[in-house]
Short mmCIF file of C-alpha atoms in Angstrom, two decimals:
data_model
loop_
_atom_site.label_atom_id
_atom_site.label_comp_id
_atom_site.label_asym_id
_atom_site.label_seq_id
_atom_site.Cartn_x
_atom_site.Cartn_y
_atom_site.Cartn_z
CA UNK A 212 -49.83 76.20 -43.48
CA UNK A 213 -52.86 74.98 -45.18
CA UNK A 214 -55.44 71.94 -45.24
CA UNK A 215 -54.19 68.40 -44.63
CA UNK A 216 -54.82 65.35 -42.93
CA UNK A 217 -52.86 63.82 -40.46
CA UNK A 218 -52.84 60.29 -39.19
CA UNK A 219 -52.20 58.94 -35.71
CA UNK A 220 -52.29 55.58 -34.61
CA UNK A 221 -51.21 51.77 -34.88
CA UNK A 222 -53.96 49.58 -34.25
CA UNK A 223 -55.93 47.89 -37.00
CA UNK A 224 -59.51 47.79 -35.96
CA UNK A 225 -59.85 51.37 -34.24
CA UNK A 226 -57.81 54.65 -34.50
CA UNK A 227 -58.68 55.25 -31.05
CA UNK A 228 -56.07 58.29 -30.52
CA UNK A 229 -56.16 59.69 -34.74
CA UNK A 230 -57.79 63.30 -33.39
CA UNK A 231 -56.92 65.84 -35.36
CA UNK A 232 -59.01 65.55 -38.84
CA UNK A 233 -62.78 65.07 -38.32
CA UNK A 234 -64.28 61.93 -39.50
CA UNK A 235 -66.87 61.90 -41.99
CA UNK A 236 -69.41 59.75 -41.34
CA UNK A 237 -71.41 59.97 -44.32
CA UNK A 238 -68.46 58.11 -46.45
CA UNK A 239 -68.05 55.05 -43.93
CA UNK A 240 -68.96 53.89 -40.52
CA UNK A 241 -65.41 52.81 -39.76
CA UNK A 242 -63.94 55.96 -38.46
CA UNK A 243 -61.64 55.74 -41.21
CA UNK A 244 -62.57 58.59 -43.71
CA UNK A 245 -61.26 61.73 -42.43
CA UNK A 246 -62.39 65.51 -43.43
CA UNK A 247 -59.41 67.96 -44.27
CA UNK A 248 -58.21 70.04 -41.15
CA UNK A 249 -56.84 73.80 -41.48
CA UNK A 250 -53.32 74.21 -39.30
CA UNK A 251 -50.60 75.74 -39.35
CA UNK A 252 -47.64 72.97 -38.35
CA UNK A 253 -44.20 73.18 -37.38
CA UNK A 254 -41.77 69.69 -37.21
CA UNK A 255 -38.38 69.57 -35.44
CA UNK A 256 -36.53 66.23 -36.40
CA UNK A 257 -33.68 65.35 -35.19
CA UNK A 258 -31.58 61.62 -35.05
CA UNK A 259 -31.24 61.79 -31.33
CA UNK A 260 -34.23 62.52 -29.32
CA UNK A 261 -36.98 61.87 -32.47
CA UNK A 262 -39.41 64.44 -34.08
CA UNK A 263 -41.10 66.95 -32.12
CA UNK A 264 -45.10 68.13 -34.10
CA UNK A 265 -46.70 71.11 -32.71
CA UNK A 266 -50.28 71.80 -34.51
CA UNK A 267 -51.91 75.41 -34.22
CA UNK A 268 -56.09 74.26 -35.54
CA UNK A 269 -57.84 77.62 -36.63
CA UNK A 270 -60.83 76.50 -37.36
CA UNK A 271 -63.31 73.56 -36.46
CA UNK A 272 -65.41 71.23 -38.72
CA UNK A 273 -68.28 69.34 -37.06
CA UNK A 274 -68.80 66.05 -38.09
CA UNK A 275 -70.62 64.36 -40.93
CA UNK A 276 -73.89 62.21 -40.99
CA UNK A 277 -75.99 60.46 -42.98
CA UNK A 278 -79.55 62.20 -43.45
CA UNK A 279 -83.46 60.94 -43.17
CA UNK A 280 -82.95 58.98 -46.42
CA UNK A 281 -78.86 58.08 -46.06
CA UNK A 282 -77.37 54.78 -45.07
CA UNK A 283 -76.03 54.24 -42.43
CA UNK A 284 -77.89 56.46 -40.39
CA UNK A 285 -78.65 56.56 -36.37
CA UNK A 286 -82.01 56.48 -35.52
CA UNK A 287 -83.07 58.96 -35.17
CA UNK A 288 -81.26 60.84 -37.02
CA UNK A 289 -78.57 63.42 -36.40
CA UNK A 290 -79.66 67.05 -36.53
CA UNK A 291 -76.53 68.92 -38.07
CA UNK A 292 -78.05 72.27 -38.67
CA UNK A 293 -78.07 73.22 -34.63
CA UNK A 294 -74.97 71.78 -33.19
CA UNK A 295 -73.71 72.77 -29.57
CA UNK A 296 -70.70 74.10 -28.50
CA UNK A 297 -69.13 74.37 -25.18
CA UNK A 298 -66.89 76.49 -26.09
CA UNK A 299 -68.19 80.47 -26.87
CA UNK A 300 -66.49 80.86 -29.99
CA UNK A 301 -67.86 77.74 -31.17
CA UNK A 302 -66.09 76.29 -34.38
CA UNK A 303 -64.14 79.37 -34.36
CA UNK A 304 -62.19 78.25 -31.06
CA UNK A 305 -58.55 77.19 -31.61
CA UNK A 306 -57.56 74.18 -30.66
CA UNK A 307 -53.88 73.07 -30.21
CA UNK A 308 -51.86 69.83 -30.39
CA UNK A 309 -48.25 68.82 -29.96
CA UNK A 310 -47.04 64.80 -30.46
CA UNK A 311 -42.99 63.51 -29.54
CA UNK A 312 -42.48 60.22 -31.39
CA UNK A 313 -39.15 58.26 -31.90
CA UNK A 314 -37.74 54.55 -31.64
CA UNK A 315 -35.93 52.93 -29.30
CA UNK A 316 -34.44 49.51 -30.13
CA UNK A 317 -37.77 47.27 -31.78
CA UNK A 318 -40.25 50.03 -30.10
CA UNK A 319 -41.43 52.98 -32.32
CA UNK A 320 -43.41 55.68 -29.56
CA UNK A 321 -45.55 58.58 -29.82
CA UNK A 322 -46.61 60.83 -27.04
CA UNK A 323 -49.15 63.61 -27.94
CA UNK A 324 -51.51 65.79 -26.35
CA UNK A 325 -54.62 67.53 -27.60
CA UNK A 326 -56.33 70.89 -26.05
CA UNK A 327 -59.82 72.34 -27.67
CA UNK A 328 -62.42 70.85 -29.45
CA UNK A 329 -63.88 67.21 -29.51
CA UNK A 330 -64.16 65.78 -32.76
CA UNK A 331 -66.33 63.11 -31.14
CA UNK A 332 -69.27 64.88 -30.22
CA UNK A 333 -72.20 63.93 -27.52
CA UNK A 334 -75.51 63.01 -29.07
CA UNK A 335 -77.96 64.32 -27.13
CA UNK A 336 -81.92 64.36 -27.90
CA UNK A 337 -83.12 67.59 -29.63
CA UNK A 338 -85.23 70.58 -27.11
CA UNK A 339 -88.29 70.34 -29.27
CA UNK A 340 -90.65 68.14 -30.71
CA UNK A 341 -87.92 66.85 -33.35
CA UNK A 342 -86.89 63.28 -33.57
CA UNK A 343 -83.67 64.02 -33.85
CA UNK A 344 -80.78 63.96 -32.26
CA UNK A 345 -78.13 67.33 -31.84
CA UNK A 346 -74.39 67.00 -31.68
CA UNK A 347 -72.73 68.37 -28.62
CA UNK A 348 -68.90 69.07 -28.99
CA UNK A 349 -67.12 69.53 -25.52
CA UNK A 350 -63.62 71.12 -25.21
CA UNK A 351 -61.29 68.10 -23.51
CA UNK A 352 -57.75 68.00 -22.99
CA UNK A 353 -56.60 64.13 -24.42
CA UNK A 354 -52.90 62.24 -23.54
CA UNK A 355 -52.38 59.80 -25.64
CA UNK A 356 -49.63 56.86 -26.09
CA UNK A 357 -49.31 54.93 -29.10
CA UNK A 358 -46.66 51.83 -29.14
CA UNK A 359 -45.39 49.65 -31.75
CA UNK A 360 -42.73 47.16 -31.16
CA UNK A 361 -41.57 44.81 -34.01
CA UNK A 362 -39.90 41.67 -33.33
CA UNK A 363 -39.40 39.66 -36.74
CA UNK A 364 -42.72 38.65 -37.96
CA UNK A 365 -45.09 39.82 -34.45
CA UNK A 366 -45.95 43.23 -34.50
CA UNK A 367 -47.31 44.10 -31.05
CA UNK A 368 -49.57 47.13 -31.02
CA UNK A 369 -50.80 49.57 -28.14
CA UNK A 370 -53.01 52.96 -28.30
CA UNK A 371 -53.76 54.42 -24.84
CA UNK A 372 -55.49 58.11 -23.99
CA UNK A 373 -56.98 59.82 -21.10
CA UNK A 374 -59.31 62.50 -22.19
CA UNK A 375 -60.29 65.32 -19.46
CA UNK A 376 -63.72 67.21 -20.24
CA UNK A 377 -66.97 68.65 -18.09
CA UNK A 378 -68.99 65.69 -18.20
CA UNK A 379 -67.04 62.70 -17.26
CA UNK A 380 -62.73 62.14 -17.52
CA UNK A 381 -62.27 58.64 -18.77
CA UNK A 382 -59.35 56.21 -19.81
CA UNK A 383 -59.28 53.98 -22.92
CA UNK A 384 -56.81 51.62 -24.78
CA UNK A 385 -56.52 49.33 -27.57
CA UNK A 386 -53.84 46.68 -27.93
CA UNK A 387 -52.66 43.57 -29.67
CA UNK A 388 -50.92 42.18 -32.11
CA UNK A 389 -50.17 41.04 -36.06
CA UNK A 390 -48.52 37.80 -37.33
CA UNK A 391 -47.32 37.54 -40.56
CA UNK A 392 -46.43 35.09 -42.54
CA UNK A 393 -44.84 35.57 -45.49
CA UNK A 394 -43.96 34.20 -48.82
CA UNK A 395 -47.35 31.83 -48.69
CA UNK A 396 -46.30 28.33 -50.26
CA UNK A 397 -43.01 29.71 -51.78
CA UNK A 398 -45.13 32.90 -53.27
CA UNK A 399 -45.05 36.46 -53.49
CA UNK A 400 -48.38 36.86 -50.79
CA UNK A 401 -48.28 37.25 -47.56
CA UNK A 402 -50.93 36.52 -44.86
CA UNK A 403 -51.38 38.39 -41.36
CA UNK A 404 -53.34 37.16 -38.08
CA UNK A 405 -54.75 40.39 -36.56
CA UNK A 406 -56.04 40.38 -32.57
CA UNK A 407 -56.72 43.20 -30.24
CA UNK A 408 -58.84 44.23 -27.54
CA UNK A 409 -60.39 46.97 -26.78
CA UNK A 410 -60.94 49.38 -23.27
CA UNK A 411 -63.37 51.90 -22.67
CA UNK A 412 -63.51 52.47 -18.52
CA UNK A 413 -67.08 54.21 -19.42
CA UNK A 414 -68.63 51.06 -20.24
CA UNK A 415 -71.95 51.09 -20.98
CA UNK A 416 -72.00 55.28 -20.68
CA UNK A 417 -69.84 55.31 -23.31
CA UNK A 418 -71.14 56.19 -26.77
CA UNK A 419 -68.74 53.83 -28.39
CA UNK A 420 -69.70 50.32 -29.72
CA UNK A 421 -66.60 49.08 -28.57
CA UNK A 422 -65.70 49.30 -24.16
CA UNK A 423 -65.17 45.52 -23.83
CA UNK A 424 -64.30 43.92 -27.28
CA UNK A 425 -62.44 41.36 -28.89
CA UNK A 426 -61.04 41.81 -33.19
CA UNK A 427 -59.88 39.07 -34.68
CA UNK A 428 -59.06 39.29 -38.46
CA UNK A 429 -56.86 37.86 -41.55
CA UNK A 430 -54.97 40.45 -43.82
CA UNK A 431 -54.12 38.77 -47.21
CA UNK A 432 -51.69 40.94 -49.79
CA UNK A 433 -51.04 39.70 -52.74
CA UNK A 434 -47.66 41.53 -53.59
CA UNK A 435 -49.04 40.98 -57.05
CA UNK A 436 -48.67 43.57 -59.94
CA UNK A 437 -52.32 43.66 -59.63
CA UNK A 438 -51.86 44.72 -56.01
CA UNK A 439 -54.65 42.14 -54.58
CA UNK A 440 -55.64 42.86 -51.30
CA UNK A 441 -57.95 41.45 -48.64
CA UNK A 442 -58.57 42.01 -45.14
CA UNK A 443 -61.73 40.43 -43.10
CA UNK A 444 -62.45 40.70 -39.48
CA UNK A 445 -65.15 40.64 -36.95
CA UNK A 446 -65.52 42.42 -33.58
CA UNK A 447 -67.44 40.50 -30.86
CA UNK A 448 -68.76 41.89 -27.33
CA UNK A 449 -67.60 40.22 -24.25
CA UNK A 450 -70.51 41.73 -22.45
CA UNK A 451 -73.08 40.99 -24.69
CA UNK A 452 -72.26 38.48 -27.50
CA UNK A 453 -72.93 41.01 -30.64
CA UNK A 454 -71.02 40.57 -33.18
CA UNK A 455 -70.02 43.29 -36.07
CA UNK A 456 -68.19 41.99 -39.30
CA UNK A 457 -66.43 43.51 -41.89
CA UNK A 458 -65.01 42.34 -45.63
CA UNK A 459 -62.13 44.62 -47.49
CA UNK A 460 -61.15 43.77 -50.56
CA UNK A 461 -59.04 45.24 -54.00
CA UNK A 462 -57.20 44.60 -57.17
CA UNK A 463 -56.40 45.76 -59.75
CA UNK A 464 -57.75 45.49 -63.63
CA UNK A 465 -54.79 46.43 -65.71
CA UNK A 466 -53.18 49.58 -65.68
CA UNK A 467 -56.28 52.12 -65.02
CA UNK A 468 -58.84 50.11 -63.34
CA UNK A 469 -59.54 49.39 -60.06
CA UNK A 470 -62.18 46.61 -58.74
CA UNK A 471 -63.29 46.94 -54.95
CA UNK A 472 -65.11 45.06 -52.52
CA UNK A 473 -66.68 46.23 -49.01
CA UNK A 474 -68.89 44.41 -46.87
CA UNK A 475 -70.37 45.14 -43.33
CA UNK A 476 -72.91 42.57 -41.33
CA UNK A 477 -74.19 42.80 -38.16
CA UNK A 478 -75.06 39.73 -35.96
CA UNK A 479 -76.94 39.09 -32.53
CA UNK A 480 -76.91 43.26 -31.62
CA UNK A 481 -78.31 43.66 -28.21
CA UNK A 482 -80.51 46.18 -27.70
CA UNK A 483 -78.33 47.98 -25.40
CA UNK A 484 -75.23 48.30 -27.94
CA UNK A 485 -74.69 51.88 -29.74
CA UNK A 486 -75.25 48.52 -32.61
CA UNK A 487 -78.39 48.57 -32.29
CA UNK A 488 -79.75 50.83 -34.74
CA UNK A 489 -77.68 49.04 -38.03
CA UNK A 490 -79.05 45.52 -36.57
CA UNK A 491 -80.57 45.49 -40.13
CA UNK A 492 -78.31 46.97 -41.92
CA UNK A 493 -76.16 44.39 -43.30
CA UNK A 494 -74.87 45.17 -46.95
CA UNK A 495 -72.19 44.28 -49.69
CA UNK A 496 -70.67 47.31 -51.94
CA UNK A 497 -69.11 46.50 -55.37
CA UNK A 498 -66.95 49.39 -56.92
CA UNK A 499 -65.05 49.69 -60.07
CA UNK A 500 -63.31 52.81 -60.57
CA UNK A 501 -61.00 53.72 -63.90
CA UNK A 502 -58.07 56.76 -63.49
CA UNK A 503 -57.19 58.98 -66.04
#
């Protein structure tokens, strides 16, 4: 009982099915900075049928976003102060989730499903004069799959959901595979060849960037004392050519330092991709951080 965050999910390039945290999307665009969730969760393990996760979700936190003068924002901007709720008792509704995951042979599984609260809301334009835009958060009921199978240096990846709500159902998936290869000319590093598509049935309805797209990326770690690290990838649109980049990289600087690089760039956004309004927002973040 408490605050914590919980992760679900296997594939690299989107955590399609990770729904019970909120993502904050003031910290980073990739989905991958999560807000803490209240729950109370019970876990029954057991050697022979896997680990059974039931999630009781008191309380509801809407969803971070950059302001007039933040980066990066949507255009317009997001209106946080007035969000809308399908559900009466708003963020006060609880929501509940249970997920069954275990391994079979090379194949780790999950099965979960989610009742209450989007934490993807519905931007809709504001019912005034505003430019802004308000957050609507529907109550859906989501199935989701995730796979993993490993067979010696292939990892081959799968994350699958259905989602149920009052404005349109819709299926989506994400799925591909890592190769690594490791020991690098006789060294400690390894190096991994990422690629995986991605499924969104809503197409163009849908308010994600990514309903028909291709990642391909190369994950570098250095399995160094330093504990070098460097992933870069780019996601390109089958349906209209755009192109969205992205540059991860770490190490350490002795024992209390550590030196970070981030990097995002955008490239031939159509004006019909939820892209479109970071076309010009291509930037490079240097971070050194020391720990006491």
């Amino acid at each position: 009982a408490g605050v914590d965050v919980v992760f679900w999910g296997v594939t690299e390039s989107q955590h399609l099915i990770d729904i019970i945290n909120q993502t904050d999307a003031v910290e980073d665009i990739d989905g991958g900075d999560k807000l803490g969730q209240p729950m109370l969760n019970v876990d029954y393990m057991t050697d022979r049928w896997g680990t059974l996760q039931a999630y009781l979700l008191p309380w509801f936190r809407e969803r971070t976003y950059p302001g007039p003068h933040g980066r990066l924002r949507t255009d317009p901007v997001v209106d946080t102060d007035d969000p809308i709720y399908d559900a009466s008792d708003e963020e006060k509704h609880v929501d509940l989730a249970i997920r069954w995951s275990h391994y079979i042979g090379d194949w780790d599984l999950g099965l979960a499903h989610f009742s209450g609260t989007s934490r993807t809301p519905v931007l809709l334009p504001a019912n005034n004069e505003r430019d802004a835009l308000v957050p609507l958060y529907l109550q859906i009921d989501q199935t989701s799959l995730d796979a993993q199978a490993t067979k010696g240096a292939w990892l081959w990846k799968l994350e699958a959901l259905y989602n149920s709500n009052k404005i349109e159902d819709y299926f989506a998936a994400v799925s591909g595979f890592e190769f690594t290869w490791y020991g690098v000319g006789d060294s400690t590093a390894d190096i991994g060849w990422l690629l995986e598509y991605h499924y969104d049935e809503r197409d163009e309805r849908s308010q994600s960037a990514f309903q028909n797209d291709v990642y391909a990326g190369i994950r570098y770690s250095g399995n160094n004392l330093d504990s070098t690290q460097l992933l870069l990838g780019a996601m390109y649109d089958l349906d209209n050519d755009s192109v969205f980049g992205n540059l991860e990289a770490s190490q350490r600087l002795g024992e209390s330092w550590l030196l970070s690089l981030e990097a995002r760039f955008f490239s031939n956004i159509d004006r019909q991709d939820p892209l479109w309004q970071l076309r010009q927002d291509d930037y490079l973040q240097l971070q050194l951080q020391r720990y006491f």
